[in-house]
Amino acid sequence: MDPLSSLLSGIRAEGSVVSHAVLEAPWTIRFADGAPLTMVSVLRGGGTLLLPDGTEQAVGVGDTAIVRGPDPFHLADRPTSFNRPHVEYEIACFTADAACTAQELGGIRWGNDPDGATALIVGAYRASGRRHERLLRGLPPVLVINEDTEVCAWLETAAADAALRSAGSQALMDRLLDWALVCTLRTWFEQASSDAPDWYRGLADPMLAPALQAFHARPSERWTVAALAAESGVSRALFAKRFTEVMGRPPLTYLTECRMDEAETLLSDTDLAIAQIAKSVGYADAFGFSAAFKRHRGLSPSAFRAAAA
């Protein structure tokens, strides 16, 4: 499995809050779910995202914004709406004391004017375990991608269709949001260039891609720089030089970091024995793995598992 697919496997729109909002200004929406990722697609009109650190990000027709959680944030038709009479909305359906459920909001059109100037598709994503955390570390607080207007029209039609069909409507919208998340992230990574995560830059490099694909497909093998270079069909020295230039660190440092990230996930999300985890991430025995894990994470695998629990 490629790194992006692996990281996205830990965050899905399964039973997500999916809302089709049609609004007439002035209005504000508070997102209080604490979701790892929230996606807002602007079908008509627009507004301003207000992040917890005070950052303002304008979004307009055709824009899809992905906001990294878990802190609450706002979307308003304009920042000044907070200081004058306006309609307030809140999405907080993942919290323990929420008065709504994902099924109740799934695909439902809401707002203060069916023919409002601004129309949005909003989706909040749940996470299972820790696998998604490495993905979040590679994202900015908010990213915005502009889509073709035909895509917006198709998305609005799909949302309206989901709202009309009671059977399977939640599943339809969940899969739609999963598809939209993958497409948006891939587009942003392609446009981000040097700001994209290192693993994505490496996969886009013709020399490094074969080696990275081999490592991520078979992480349990005992990889060396020479073995990775052989996968790419170049000399060890040339491979190591190119890898450090593109990825910002030597090959074995990257491999160790990936293995420690995967080990954290397995320690937190499974009941596998330490020896099993060691073997699955490329260590010959539990002793060597435990020493490496403690050196990089400051805790033994057992202590880390206990703290995570």
PDB file of C-alpha atoms in Angstrom:
ATOM      1  CA  MET A   1       0.000   0.000   0.000  1.00  0.00           C
ATOM      2  CA  ASP A   2       1.377   3.450  -0.880  1.00  0.00           C
ATOM      3  CA  PRO A   3       1.929   5.875   2.049  1.00  0.00           C
ATOM      4  CA  LEU A   4      -1.048   8.140   1.298  1.00  0.00           C
ATOM      5  CA  SER A   5      -3.456   5.205   1.081  1.00  0.00           C
ATOM      6  CA  SER A   6      -2.041   3.767   4.293  1.00  0.00           C
ATOM      7  CA  LEU A   7      -2.400   7.045   6.197  1.00  0.00           C
ATOM      8  CA  LEU A   8      -5.906   7.658   4.867  1.00  0.00           C
ATOM      9  CA  SER A   9      -6.967   4.194   6.019  1.00  0.00           C
ATOM     10  CA  GLY A  10      -7.041   5.607   9.549  1.00  0.00           C
ATOM     11  CA  ILE A  11      -9.430   8.461   8.798  1.00  0.00           C
ATOM     12  CA  ARG A  12     -12.761   7.990   7.082  1.00  0.00           C
ATOM     13  CA  ALA A  13     -16.128   9.634   6.605  1.00  0.00           C
ATOM     14  CA  GLU A  14     -17.734   6.593   8.244  1.00  0.00           C
ATOM     15  CA  GLY A  15     -21.006   7.832   9.788  1.00  0.00           C
ATOM     16  CA  SER A  16     -19.749  11.379   9.357  1.00  0.00           C
ATOM     17  CA  VAL A  17     -21.666  14.586   9.747  1.00  0.00           C
ATOM     18  CA  VAL A  18     -22.658  15.527   6.227  1.00  0.00           C
ATOM     19  CA  SER A  19     -24.630  18.694   5.733  1.00  0.00           C
ATOM     20  CA  HIS A  20     -25.793  20.672   2.740  1.00  0.00           C
ATOM     21  CA  ALA A  21     -26.150  24.253   3.944  1.00  0.00           C
ATOM     22  CA  VAL A  22     -27.891  26.989   1.937  1.00  0.00           C
ATOM     23  CA  LEU A  23     -27.459  30.354   3.642  1.00  0.00           C
ATOM     24  CA  GLU A  24     -28.398  33.992   3.280  1.00  0.00           C
ATOM     25  CA  ALA A  25     -26.041  36.530   4.911  1.00  0.00           C
ATOM     26  CA  PRO A  26     -25.307  37.467   7.588  1.00  0.00           C
ATOM     27  CA  TRP A  27     -24.444  34.098   9.193  1.00  0.00           C
ATOM     28  CA  THR A  28     -21.738  32.240  11.117  1.00  0.00           C
ATOM     29  CA  ILE A  29     -21.067  28.524  11.603  1.00  0.00           C
ATOM     30  CA  ARG A  30     -19.067  27.166  14.528  1.00  0.00           C
ATOM     31  CA  PHE A  31     -17.391  23.780  13.990  1.00  0.00           C
ATOM     32  CA  ALA A  32     -17.036  22.195  17.418  1.00  0.00           C
ATOM     33  CA  ASP A  33     -16.734  18.483  16.642  1.00  0.00           C
ATOM     34  CA  GLY A  34     -13.048  18.228  17.389  1.00  0.00           C
ATOM     35  CA  ALA A  35     -12.752  16.203  14.183  1.00  0.00           C
ATOM     36  CA  PRO A  36      -9.207  15.541  12.893  1.00  0.00           C
ATOM     37  CA  LEU A  37     -10.237  16.916   9.495  1.00  0.00           C
ATOM     38  CA  THR A  38     -13.225  18.937   8.333  1.00  0.00           C
ATOM     39  CA  MET A  39     -13.956  19.601   4.685  1.00  0.00           C
ATOM     40  CA  VAL A  40     -15.985  22.549   3.405  1.00  0.00           C
ATOM     41  CA  SER A  41     -16.860  22.771  -0.289  1.00  0.00           C
ATOM     42  CA  VAL A  42     -18.355  26.045  -1.541  1.00  0.00           C
ATOM     43  CA  LEU A  43     -20.916  25.419  -4.259  1.00  0.00           C
ATOM     44  CA  ARG A  44     -22.206  28.994  -4.465  1.00  0.00           C
ATOM     45  CA  GLY A  45     -21.204  32.248  -2.826  1.00  0.00           C
ATOM     46  CA  GLY A  46     -18.452  32.096  -0.227  1.00  0.00           C
ATOM     47  CA  GLY A  47     -17.233  33.210   3.167  1.00  0.00           C
ATOM     48  CA  THR A  48     -14.219  33.459   5.481  1.00  0.00           C
ATOM     49  CA  LEU A  49     -12.722  30.708   7.634  1.00  0.00           C
ATOM     50  CA  LEU A  50     -11.613  31.963  11.045  1.00  0.00           C
ATOM     51  CA  LEU A  51      -9.046  29.666  12.673  1.00  0.00           C
ATOM     52  CA  PRO A  52      -8.231  29.483  16.405  1.00  0.00           C
ATOM     53  CA  ASP A  53      -4.897  31.281  15.927  1.00  0.00           C
ATOM     54  CA  GLY A  54      -6.639  34.265  14.319  1.00  0.00           C
ATOM     55  CA  THR A  55      -5.824  33.280  10.728  1.00  0.00           C
ATOM     56  CA  GLU A  56      -8.453  34.275   8.169  1.00  0.00           C
ATOM     57  CA  GLN A  57      -8.853  32.338   4.911  1.00  0.00           C
ATOM     58  CA  ALA A  58     -11.312  33.473   2.265  1.00  0.00           C
ATOM     59  CA  VAL A  59     -13.152  30.739   0.341  1.00  0.00           C
ATOM     60  CA  GLY A  60     -15.272  31.264  -2.745  1.00  0.00           C
ATOM     61  CA  VAL A  61     -17.258  29.341  -5.300  1.00  0.00           C
ATOM     62  CA  GLY A  62     -15.405  26.223  -6.394  1.00  0.00           C
ATOM     63  CA  ASP A  63     -13.122  26.181  -3.340  1.00  0.00           C
ATOM     64  CA  THR A  64     -12.742  23.114  -1.154  1.00  0.00           C
ATOM     65  CA  ALA A  65     -11.083  23.777   2.197  1.00  0.00           C
ATOM     66  CA  ILE A  66      -9.716  21.120   4.524  1.00  0.00           C
ATOM     67  CA  VAL A  67      -9.217  22.312   8.094  1.00  0.00           C
ATOM     68  CA  ARG A  68      -6.988  20.370  10.461  1.00  0.00           C
ATOM     69  CA  GLY A  69      -8.505  19.727  13.900  1.00  0.00           C
ATOM     70  CA  PRO A  70      -9.228  19.263  16.645  1.00  0.00           C
ATOM     71  CA  ASP A  71      -9.648  22.889  17.795  1.00  0.00           C
ATOM     72  CA  PRO A  72     -13.005  24.565  17.040  1.00  0.00           C
ATOM     73  CA  PHE A  73     -13.102  27.092  14.204  1.00  0.00           C
ATOM     74  CA  HIS A  74     -15.672  29.288  12.446  1.00  0.00           C
ATOM     75  CA  LEU A  75     -16.914  30.027   8.973  1.00  0.00           C
ATOM     76  CA  ALA A  76     -18.741  33.323   8.419  1.00  0.00           C
ATOM     77  CA  ASP A  77     -20.088  35.162   5.418  1.00  0.00           C
ATOM     78  CA  ARG A  78     -17.648  37.861   6.530  1.00  0.00           C
ATOM     79  CA  PRO A  79     -15.599  38.415   9.748  1.00  0.00           C
ATOM     80  CA  THR A  80     -17.635  41.508  10.714  1.00  0.00           C
ATOM     81  CA  SER A  81     -20.798  39.391  11.023  1.00  0.00           C
ATOM     82  CA  PHE A  82     -19.756  38.433  14.569  1.00  0.00           C
ATOM     83  CA  ASN A  83     -20.266  42.051  15.639  1.00  0.00           C
ATOM     84  CA  ARG A  84     -23.748  42.551  14.206  1.00  0.00           C
ATOM     85  CA  PRO A  85     -27.057  40.662  14.253  1.00  0.00           C
ATOM     86  CA  HIS A  86     -26.688  37.380  12.349  1.00  0.00           C
ATOM     87  CA  VAL A  87     -27.915  33.791  12.231  1.00  0.00           C
ATOM     88  CA  GLU A  88     -25.654  31.414  14.194  1.00  0.00           C
ATOM     89  CA  TYR A  89     -25.207  27.707  13.437  1.00  0.00           C
ATOM     90  CA  GLU A  90     -23.112  25.045  15.115  1.00  0.00           C
ATOM     91  CA  ILE A  91     -21.975  21.594  14.013  1.00  0.00           C
ATOM     92  CA  ALA A  92     -21.012  19.482  17.030  1.00  0.00           C
ATOM     93  CA  CYS A  93     -22.356  15.995  16.466  1.00  0.00           C
ATOM     94  CA  PHE A  94     -19.272  14.004  17.447  1.00  0.00           C
ATOM     95  CA  THR A  95     -19.197  15.334  21.026  1.00  0.00           C
ATOM     96  CA  ALA A  96     -20.418  13.243  23.957  1.00  0.00           C
ATOM     97  CA  ASP A  97     -23.363  15.510  24.769  1.00  0.00           C
ATOM     98  CA  ALA A  98     -24.373  16.267  21.176  1.00  0.00           C
ATOM     99  CA  ALA A  99     -28.094  16.664  20.550  1.00  0.00           C
ATOM    100  CA  CYS A 100     -27.877  15.373  16.979  1.00  0.00           C
ATOM    101  CA  THR A 101     -26.595  12.330  15.168  1.00  0.00           C
ATOM    102  CA  ALA A 102     -24.809  11.852  11.889  1.00  0.00           C
ATOM    103  CA  GLN A 103     -27.870  10.142  10.468  1.00  0.00           C
ATOM    104  CA  GLU A 104     -30.093  13.118  11.293  1.00  0.00           C
ATOM    105  CA  LEU A 105     -27.825  15.556   9.499  1.00  0.00           C
ATOM    106  CA  GLY A 106     -26.733  13.250   6.700  1.00  0.00           C
ATOM    107  CA  GLY A 107     -27.553  14.846   3.392  1.00  0.00           C
ATOM    108  CA  ILE A 108     -30.112  17.218   4.919  1.00  0.00           C
ATOM    109  CA  ARG A 109     -30.411  20.708   3.500  1.00  0.00           C
ATOM    110  CA  TRP A 110     -30.447  23.356   6.207  1.00  0.00           C
ATOM    111  CA  GLY A 111     -30.063  27.114   6.495  1.00  0.00           C
ATOM    112  CA  ASN A 112     -32.118  30.289   6.580  1.00  0.00           C
ATOM    113  CA  ASP A 113     -33.017  30.504   2.882  1.00  0.00           C
ATOM    114  CA  PRO A 114     -33.484  27.609   0.413  1.00  0.00           C
ATOM    115  CA  ASP A 115     -32.382  29.971  -2.333  1.00  0.00           C
ATOM    116  CA  GLY A 116     -29.563  31.494  -0.253  1.00  0.00           C
ATOM    117  CA  ALA A 117     -26.606  33.170  -1.883  1.00  0.00           C
ATOM    118  CA  THR A 118     -24.132  30.711  -0.350  1.00  0.00           C
ATOM    119  CA  ALA A 119     -24.384  26.905  -0.588  1.00  0.00           C
ATOM    120  CA  LEU A 120     -21.946  24.579   1.166  1.00  0.00           C
ATOM    121  CA  ILE A 121     -21.251  20.887   1.510  1.00  0.00           C
ATOM    122  CA  VAL A 122     -19.732  20.211   4.933  1.00  0.00           C
ATOM    123  CA  GLY A 123     -18.196  16.931   6.068  1.00  0.00           C
ATOM    124  CA  ALA A 124     -16.433  16.027   9.325  1.00  0.00           C
ATOM    125  CA  TYR A 125     -14.151  12.995   9.410  1.00  0.00           C
ATOM    126  CA  ARG A 126     -13.699  10.510  12.226  1.00  0.00           C
ATOM    127  CA  ALA A 127     -10.385   8.819  13.023  1.00  0.00           C
ATOM    128  CA  SER A 128      -9.694   5.273  14.140  1.00  0.00           C
ATOM    129  CA  GLY A 129      -6.461   4.790  16.045  1.00  0.00           C
ATOM    130  CA  ARG A 130      -3.287   6.777  15.410  1.00  0.00           C
ATOM    131  CA  ARG A 131      -2.427   5.985  11.790  1.00  0.00           C
ATOM    132  CA  HIS A 132      -3.773   9.310  10.543  1.00  0.00           C
ATOM    133  CA  GLU A 133      -1.500  11.388  12.798  1.00  0.00           C
ATOM    134  CA  ARG A 134       1.436  11.272  10.390  1.00  0.00           C
ATOM    135  CA  LEU A 135      -0.846  12.586   7.646  1.00  0.00           C
ATOM    136  CA  LEU A 136      -1.987  15.480   9.855  1.00  0.00           C
ATOM    137  CA  ARG A 137       1.611  16.418  10.648  1.00  0.00           C
ATOM    138  CA  GLY A 138       2.189  16.917   6.924  1.00  0.00           C
ATOM    139  CA  LEU A 139      -0.754  19.292   6.457  1.00  0.00           C
ATOM    140  CA  PRO A 140      -1.056  23.024   7.160  1.00  0.00           C
ATOM    141  CA  PRO A 141      -3.826  24.263   9.509  1.00  0.00           C
ATOM    142  CA  VAL A 142      -5.983  24.916   6.448  1.00  0.00           C
ATOM    143  CA  LEU A 143      -5.521  24.123   2.754  1.00  0.00           C
ATOM    144  CA  VAL A 144      -7.716  25.338  -0.095  1.00  0.00           C
ATOM    145  CA  ILE A 145      -8.064  23.846  -3.567  1.00  0.00           C
ATOM    146  CA  ASN A 146     -10.169  25.405  -6.325  1.00  0.00           C
ATOM    147  CA  GLU A 147     -12.299  22.988  -8.323  1.00  0.00           C
ATOM    148  CA  ASP A 148     -13.914  23.382 -11.713  1.00  0.00           C
ATOM    149  CA  THR A 149     -17.486  24.715 -11.563  1.00  0.00           C
ATOM    150  CA  GLU A 150     -18.704  21.516 -13.231  1.00  0.00           C
ATOM    151  CA  VAL A 151     -17.361  19.519 -10.281  1.00  0.00           C
ATOM    152  CA  CYS A 152     -19.319  21.786  -7.921  1.00  0.00           C
ATOM    153  CA  ALA A 153     -22.511  21.250  -9.892  1.00  0.00           C
ATOM    154  CA  TRP A 154     -21.991  17.492  -9.809  1.00  0.00           C
ATOM    155  CA  LEU A 155     -21.321  17.547  -6.057  1.00  0.00           C
ATOM    156  CA  GLU A 156     -24.476  19.537  -5.359  1.00  0.00           C
ATOM    157  CA  THR A 157     -26.529  17.159  -7.498  1.00  0.00           C
ATOM    158  CA  ALA A 158     -25.079  14.144  -5.661  1.00  0.00           C
ATOM    159  CA  ALA A 159     -25.876  15.714  -2.271  1.00  0.00           C
ATOM    160  CA  ALA A 160     -29.434  16.483  -3.322  1.00  0.00           C
ATOM    161  CA  ASP A 161     -29.867  12.924  -4.587  1.00  0.00           C
ATOM    162  CA  ALA A 162     -28.600  11.525  -1.284  1.00  0.00           C
ATOM    163  CA  ALA A 163     -31.073  13.665   0.637  1.00  0.00           C
ATOM    164  CA  LEU A 164     -33.996  12.314  -1.385  1.00  0.00           C
ATOM    165  CA  ARG A 165     -33.098   8.632  -0.980  1.00  0.00           C
ATOM    166  CA  SER A 166     -33.488   7.407   2.590  1.00  0.00           C
ATOM    167  CA  ALA A 167     -32.025   3.949   1.975  1.00  0.00           C
ATOM    168  CA  GLY A 168     -28.230   4.162   1.836  1.00  0.00           C
ATOM    169  CA  SER A 169     -28.093   7.966   1.864  1.00  0.00           C
ATOM    170  CA  GLN A 170     -25.526   8.109   4.684  1.00  0.00           C
ATOM    171  CA  ALA A 171     -23.303   5.510   3.026  1.00  0.00           C
ATOM    172  CA  LEU A 172     -23.557   7.344  -0.291  1.00  0.00           C
ATOM    173  CA  MET A 173     -22.468  10.630   1.256  1.00  0.00           C
ATOM    174  CA  ASP A 174     -19.698   8.935   3.272  1.00  0.00           C
ATOM    175  CA  ARG A 175     -18.176   7.416   0.139  1.00  0.00           C
ATOM    176  CA  LEU A 176     -18.599  10.705  -1.698  1.00  0.00           C
ATOM    177  CA  LEU A 177     -16.681  12.503   1.045  1.00  0.00           C
ATOM    178  CA  ASP A 178     -13.962   9.838   1.119  1.00  0.00           C
ATOM    179  CA  TRP A 179     -13.514  10.298  -2.626  1.00  0.00           C
ATOM    180  CA  ALA A 180     -13.468  14.095  -2.297  1.00  0.00           C
ATOM    181  CA  LEU A 181     -10.886  13.988   0.516  1.00  0.00           C
ATOM    182  CA  VAL A 182      -8.474  11.814  -1.471  1.00  0.00           C
ATOM    183  CA  CYS A 183      -8.856  13.961  -4.600  1.00  0.00           C
ATOM    184  CA  THR A 184      -8.389  17.220  -2.696  1.00  0.00           C
ATOM    185  CA  LEU A 185      -5.304  16.018  -0.832  1.00  0.00           C
ATOM    186  CA  ARG A 186      -3.695  14.613  -3.960  1.00  0.00           C
ATOM    187  CA  THR A 187      -4.265  17.898  -5.791  1.00  0.00           C
ATOM    188  CA  TRP A 188      -2.845  19.909  -2.894  1.00  0.00           C
ATOM    189  CA  PHE A 189       0.231  17.684  -2.594  1.00  0.00           C
ATOM    190  CA  GLU A 190       0.878  18.077  -6.321  1.00  0.00           C
ATOM    191  CA  GLN A 191       0.593  21.856  -6.093  1.00  0.00           C
ATOM    192  CA  ALA A 192       2.488  22.192  -2.800  1.00  0.00           C
ATOM    193  CA  SER A 193       5.818  21.125  -4.342  1.00  0.00           C
ATOM    194  CA  SER A 194       8.513  21.642  -1.660  1.00  0.00           C
ATOM    195  CA  ASP A 195       5.830  22.139   1.017  1.00  0.00           C
ATOM    196  CA  ALA A 196       4.388  18.659   0.435  1.00  0.00           C
ATOM    197  CA  PRO A 197       5.310  15.927   2.950  1.00  0.00           C
ATOM    198  CA  ASP A 198       8.686  14.296   2.318  1.00  0.00           C
ATOM    199  CA  TRP A 199       7.175  10.884   1.533  1.00  0.00           C
ATOM    200  CA  TYR A 200       5.032  12.458  -1.199  1.00  0.00           C
ATOM    201  CA  ARG A 201       7.989  14.320  -2.698  1.00  0.00           C
ATOM    202  CA  GLY A 202       9.935  11.075  -2.763  1.00  0.00           C
ATOM    203  CA  LEU A 203       7.172   9.184  -4.541  1.00  0.00           C
ATOM    204  CA  ALA A 204       7.099  11.927  -7.188  1.00  0.00           C
ATOM    205  CA  ASP A 205      10.842  11.574  -7.825  1.00  0.00           C
ATOM    206  CA  PRO A 206      11.614   9.084 -10.652  1.00  0.00           C
ATOM    207  CA  MET A 207      14.790   7.831  -8.967  1.00  0.00           C
ATOM    208  CA  LEU A 208      13.419   7.429  -5.439  1.00  0.00           C
ATOM    209  CA  ALA A 209       9.898   6.231  -6.224  1.00  0.00           C
ATOM    210  CA  PRO A 210      10.750   2.550  -6.961  1.00  0.00           C
ATOM    211  CA  ALA A 211      12.718   2.216  -3.709  1.00  0.00           C
ATOM    212  CA  LEU A 212      10.061   3.927  -1.606  1.00  0.00           C
ATOM    213  CA  GLN A 213       7.312   1.830  -3.146  1.00  0.00           C
ATOM    214  CA  ALA A 214       9.279  -1.320  -2.381  1.00  0.00           C
ATOM    215  CA  PHE A 215       9.946  -0.305   1.217  1.00  0.00           C
ATOM    216  CA  HIS A 216       6.360   0.684   1.958  1.00  0.00           C
ATOM    217  CA  ALA A 217       5.089  -2.496   0.306  1.00  0.00           C
ATOM    218  CA  ARG A 218       7.496  -4.707   2.295  1.00  0.00           C
ATOM    219  CA  PRO A 219       8.489  -2.846   5.482  1.00  0.00           C
ATOM    220  CA  SER A 220       9.343  -6.069   7.328  1.00  0.00           C
ATOM    221  CA  GLU A 221      12.370  -6.717   5.096  1.00  0.00           C
ATOM    222  CA  ARG A 222      15.782  -5.780   6.474  1.00  0.00           C
ATOM    223  CA  TRP A 223      16.461  -2.949   4.056  1.00  0.00           C
ATOM    224  CA  THR A 224      19.907  -1.476   3.467  1.00  0.00           C
ATOM    225  CA  VAL A 225      20.881   1.547   1.391  1.00  0.00           C
ATOM    226  CA  ALA A 226      22.377  -0.811  -1.192  1.00  0.00           C
ATOM    227  CA  ALA A 227      19.133  -2.801  -1.406  1.00  0.00           C
ATOM    228  CA  LEU A 228      17.081   0.362  -1.847  1.00  0.00           C
ATOM    229  CA  ALA A 229      19.474   1.638  -4.513  1.00  0.00           C
ATOM    230  CA  ALA A 230      19.128  -1.667  -6.344  1.00  0.00           C
ATOM    231  CA  GLU A 231      15.342  -1.217  -6.435  1.00  0.00           C
ATOM    232  CA  SER A 232      15.913   2.126  -8.162  1.00  0.00           C
ATOM    233  CA  GLY A 233      18.614   0.755 -10.469  1.00  0.00           C
ATOM    234  CA  VAL A 234      21.315   3.261  -9.441  1.00  0.00           C
ATOM    235  CA  SER A 235      24.515   3.201  -7.406  1.00  0.00           C
ATOM    236  CA  ARG A 236      24.423   3.304  -3.628  1.00  0.00           C
ATOM    237  CA  ALA A 237      26.246   6.660  -3.512  1.00  0.00           C
ATOM    238  CA  LEU A 238      24.002   8.317  -6.095  1.00  0.00           C
ATOM    239  CA  PHE A 239      20.861   7.011  -4.397  1.00  0.00           C
ATOM    240  CA  ALA A 240      21.951   8.199  -0.928  1.00  0.00           C
ATOM    241  CA  LYS A 241      22.840  11.651  -2.287  1.00  0.00           C
ATOM    242  CA  ARG A 242      19.568  12.068  -4.160  1.00  0.00           C
ATOM    243  CA  PHE A 243      17.521  10.737  -1.237  1.00  0.00           C
ATOM    244  CA  THR A 244      19.036  13.238   1.198  1.00  0.00           C
ATOM    245  CA  GLU A 245      18.499  16.114  -1.254  1.00  0.00           C
ATOM    246  CA  VAL A 246      14.804  15.332  -1.810  1.00  0.00           C
ATOM    247  CA  MET A 247      13.804  13.958   1.593  1.00  0.00           C
ATOM    248  CA  GLY A 248      15.965  16.133   3.820  1.00  0.00           C
ATOM    249  CA  ARG A 249      17.624  13.203   5.625  1.00  0.00           C
ATOM    250  CA  PRO A 250      19.513   9.984   4.863  1.00  0.00           C
ATOM    251  CA  PRO A 251      17.633   6.872   3.711  1.00  0.00           C
ATOM    252  CA  LEU A 252      18.041   4.812   6.883  1.00  0.00           C
ATOM    253  CA  THR A 253      16.919   7.735   9.063  1.00  0.00           C
ATOM    254  CA  TYR A 254      13.715   7.936   7.043  1.00  0.00           C
ATOM    255  CA  LEU A 255      13.177   4.186   7.223  1.00  0.00           C
ATOM    256  CA  THR A 256      13.619   4.201  10.995  1.00  0.00           C
ATOM    257  CA  GLU A 257      11.144   7.068  11.421  1.00  0.00           C
ATOM    258  CA  CYS A 258       8.549   5.246   9.305  1.00  0.00           C
ATOM    259  CA  ARG A 259       9.065   2.061  11.300  1.00  0.00           C
ATOM    260  CA  MET A 260       8.688   3.891  14.600  1.00  0.00           C
ATOM    261  CA  ASP A 261       5.477   5.552  13.377  1.00  0.00           C
ATOM    262  CA  GLU A 262       4.068   2.186  12.328  1.00  0.00           C
ATOM    263  CA  ALA A 263       5.162   0.637  15.615  1.00  0.00           C
ATOM    264  CA  GLU A 264       3.320   3.374  17.533  1.00  0.00           C
ATOM    265  CA  THR A 265       0.166   2.588  15.589  1.00  0.00           C
ATOM    266  CA  LEU A 266       0.442  -1.152  16.225  1.00  0.00           C
ATOM    267  CA  LEU A 267       1.197  -0.645  19.922  1.00  0.00           C
ATOM    268  CA  SER A 268      -1.798   1.659  20.317  1.00  0.00           C
ATOM    269  CA  ASP A 269      -4.363  -0.019  18.081  1.00  0.00           C
ATOM    270  CA  THR A 270      -3.633  -3.746  18.357  1.00  0.00           C
ATOM    271  CA  ASP A 271      -2.912  -6.425  20.947  1.00  0.00           C
ATOM    272  CA  LEU A 272       0.023  -7.857  19.009  1.00  0.00           C
ATOM    273  CA  ALA A 273       2.966  -9.020  21.096  1.00  0.00           C
ATOM    274  CA  ILE A 274       6.100  -6.861  21.080  1.00  0.00           C
ATOM    275  CA  ALA A 275       7.990  -9.589  19.198  1.00  0.00           C
ATOM    276  CA  GLN A 276       5.306  -9.656  16.483  1.00  0.00           C
ATOM    277  CA  ILE A 277       5.411  -5.883  16.103  1.00  0.00           C
ATOM    278  CA  ALA A 278       9.215  -5.965  15.946  1.00  0.00           C
ATOM    279  CA  LYS A 279       9.154  -8.435  13.079  1.00  0.00           C
ATOM    280  CA  SER A 280       6.421  -6.593  11.176  1.00  0.00           C
ATOM    281  CA  VAL A 281       8.432  -3.349  11.140  1.00  0.00           C
ATOM    282  CA  GLY A 282      11.713  -4.947  10.122  1.00  0.00           C
ATOM    283  CA  TYR A 283      13.557  -5.914  13.305  1.00  0.00           C
ATOM    284  CA  ALA A 284      14.970  -9.377  13.834  1.00  0.00           C
ATOM    285  CA  ASP A 285      14.030  -9.592  17.512  1.00  0.00           C
ATOM    286  CA  ALA A 286      12.133  -7.774  20.253  1.00  0.00           C
ATOM    287  CA  PHE A 287      15.335  -6.700  22.038  1.00  0.00           C
ATOM    288  CA  GLY A 288      16.735  -4.745  19.091  1.00  0.00           C
ATOM    289  CA  PHE A 289      13.331  -3.229  18.350  1.00  0.00           C
ATOM    290  CA  SER A 290      12.786  -2.190  21.987  1.00  0.00           C
ATOM    291  CA  ALA A 291      16.190  -0.525  22.142  1.00  0.00           C
ATOM    292  CA  ALA A 292      15.534   1.392  18.903  1.00  0.00           C
ATOM    293  CA  PHE A 293      12.037   2.406  19.986  1.00  0.00           C
ATOM    294  CA  LYS A 294      13.227   3.722  23.349  1.00  0.00           C
ATOM    295  CA  ARG A 295      16.074   5.600  21.677  1.00  0.00           C
ATOM    296  CA  HIS A 296      13.672   7.371  19.313  1.00  0.00           C
ATOM    297  CA  ARG A 297      10.567   7.749  21.487  1.00  0.00           C
ATOM    298  CA  GLY A 298      12.000   7.968  24.992  1.00  0.00           C
ATOM    299  CA  LEU A 299       9.826   5.093  26.246  1.00  0.00           C
ATOM    300  CA  SER A 300      10.021   1.338  25.941  1.00  0.00           C
ATOM    301  CA  PRO A 301       7.329  -0.242  23.746  1.00  0.00           C
ATOM    302  CA  SER A 302       5.566  -1.614  26.838  1.00  0.00           C
ATOM    303  CA  ALA A 303       5.602   1.767  28.582  1.00  0.00           C
ATOM    304  CA  PHE A 304       4.343   3.481  25.431  1.00  0.00           C
ATOM    305  CA  ARG A 305       1.496   0.981  25.090  1.00  0.00           C
ATOM    306  CA  ALA A 306       0.509   1.483  28.729  1.00  0.00           C
ATOM    307  CA  ALA A 307       0.540   5.287  28.361  1.00  0.00           C
ATOM    308  CA  ALA A 308      -1.529   5.098  25.150  1.00  0.00           C
ATOM    309  CA  ALA A 309      -4.094   2.887  26.872  1.00  0.00           C
TER     310      ALA A 309
END
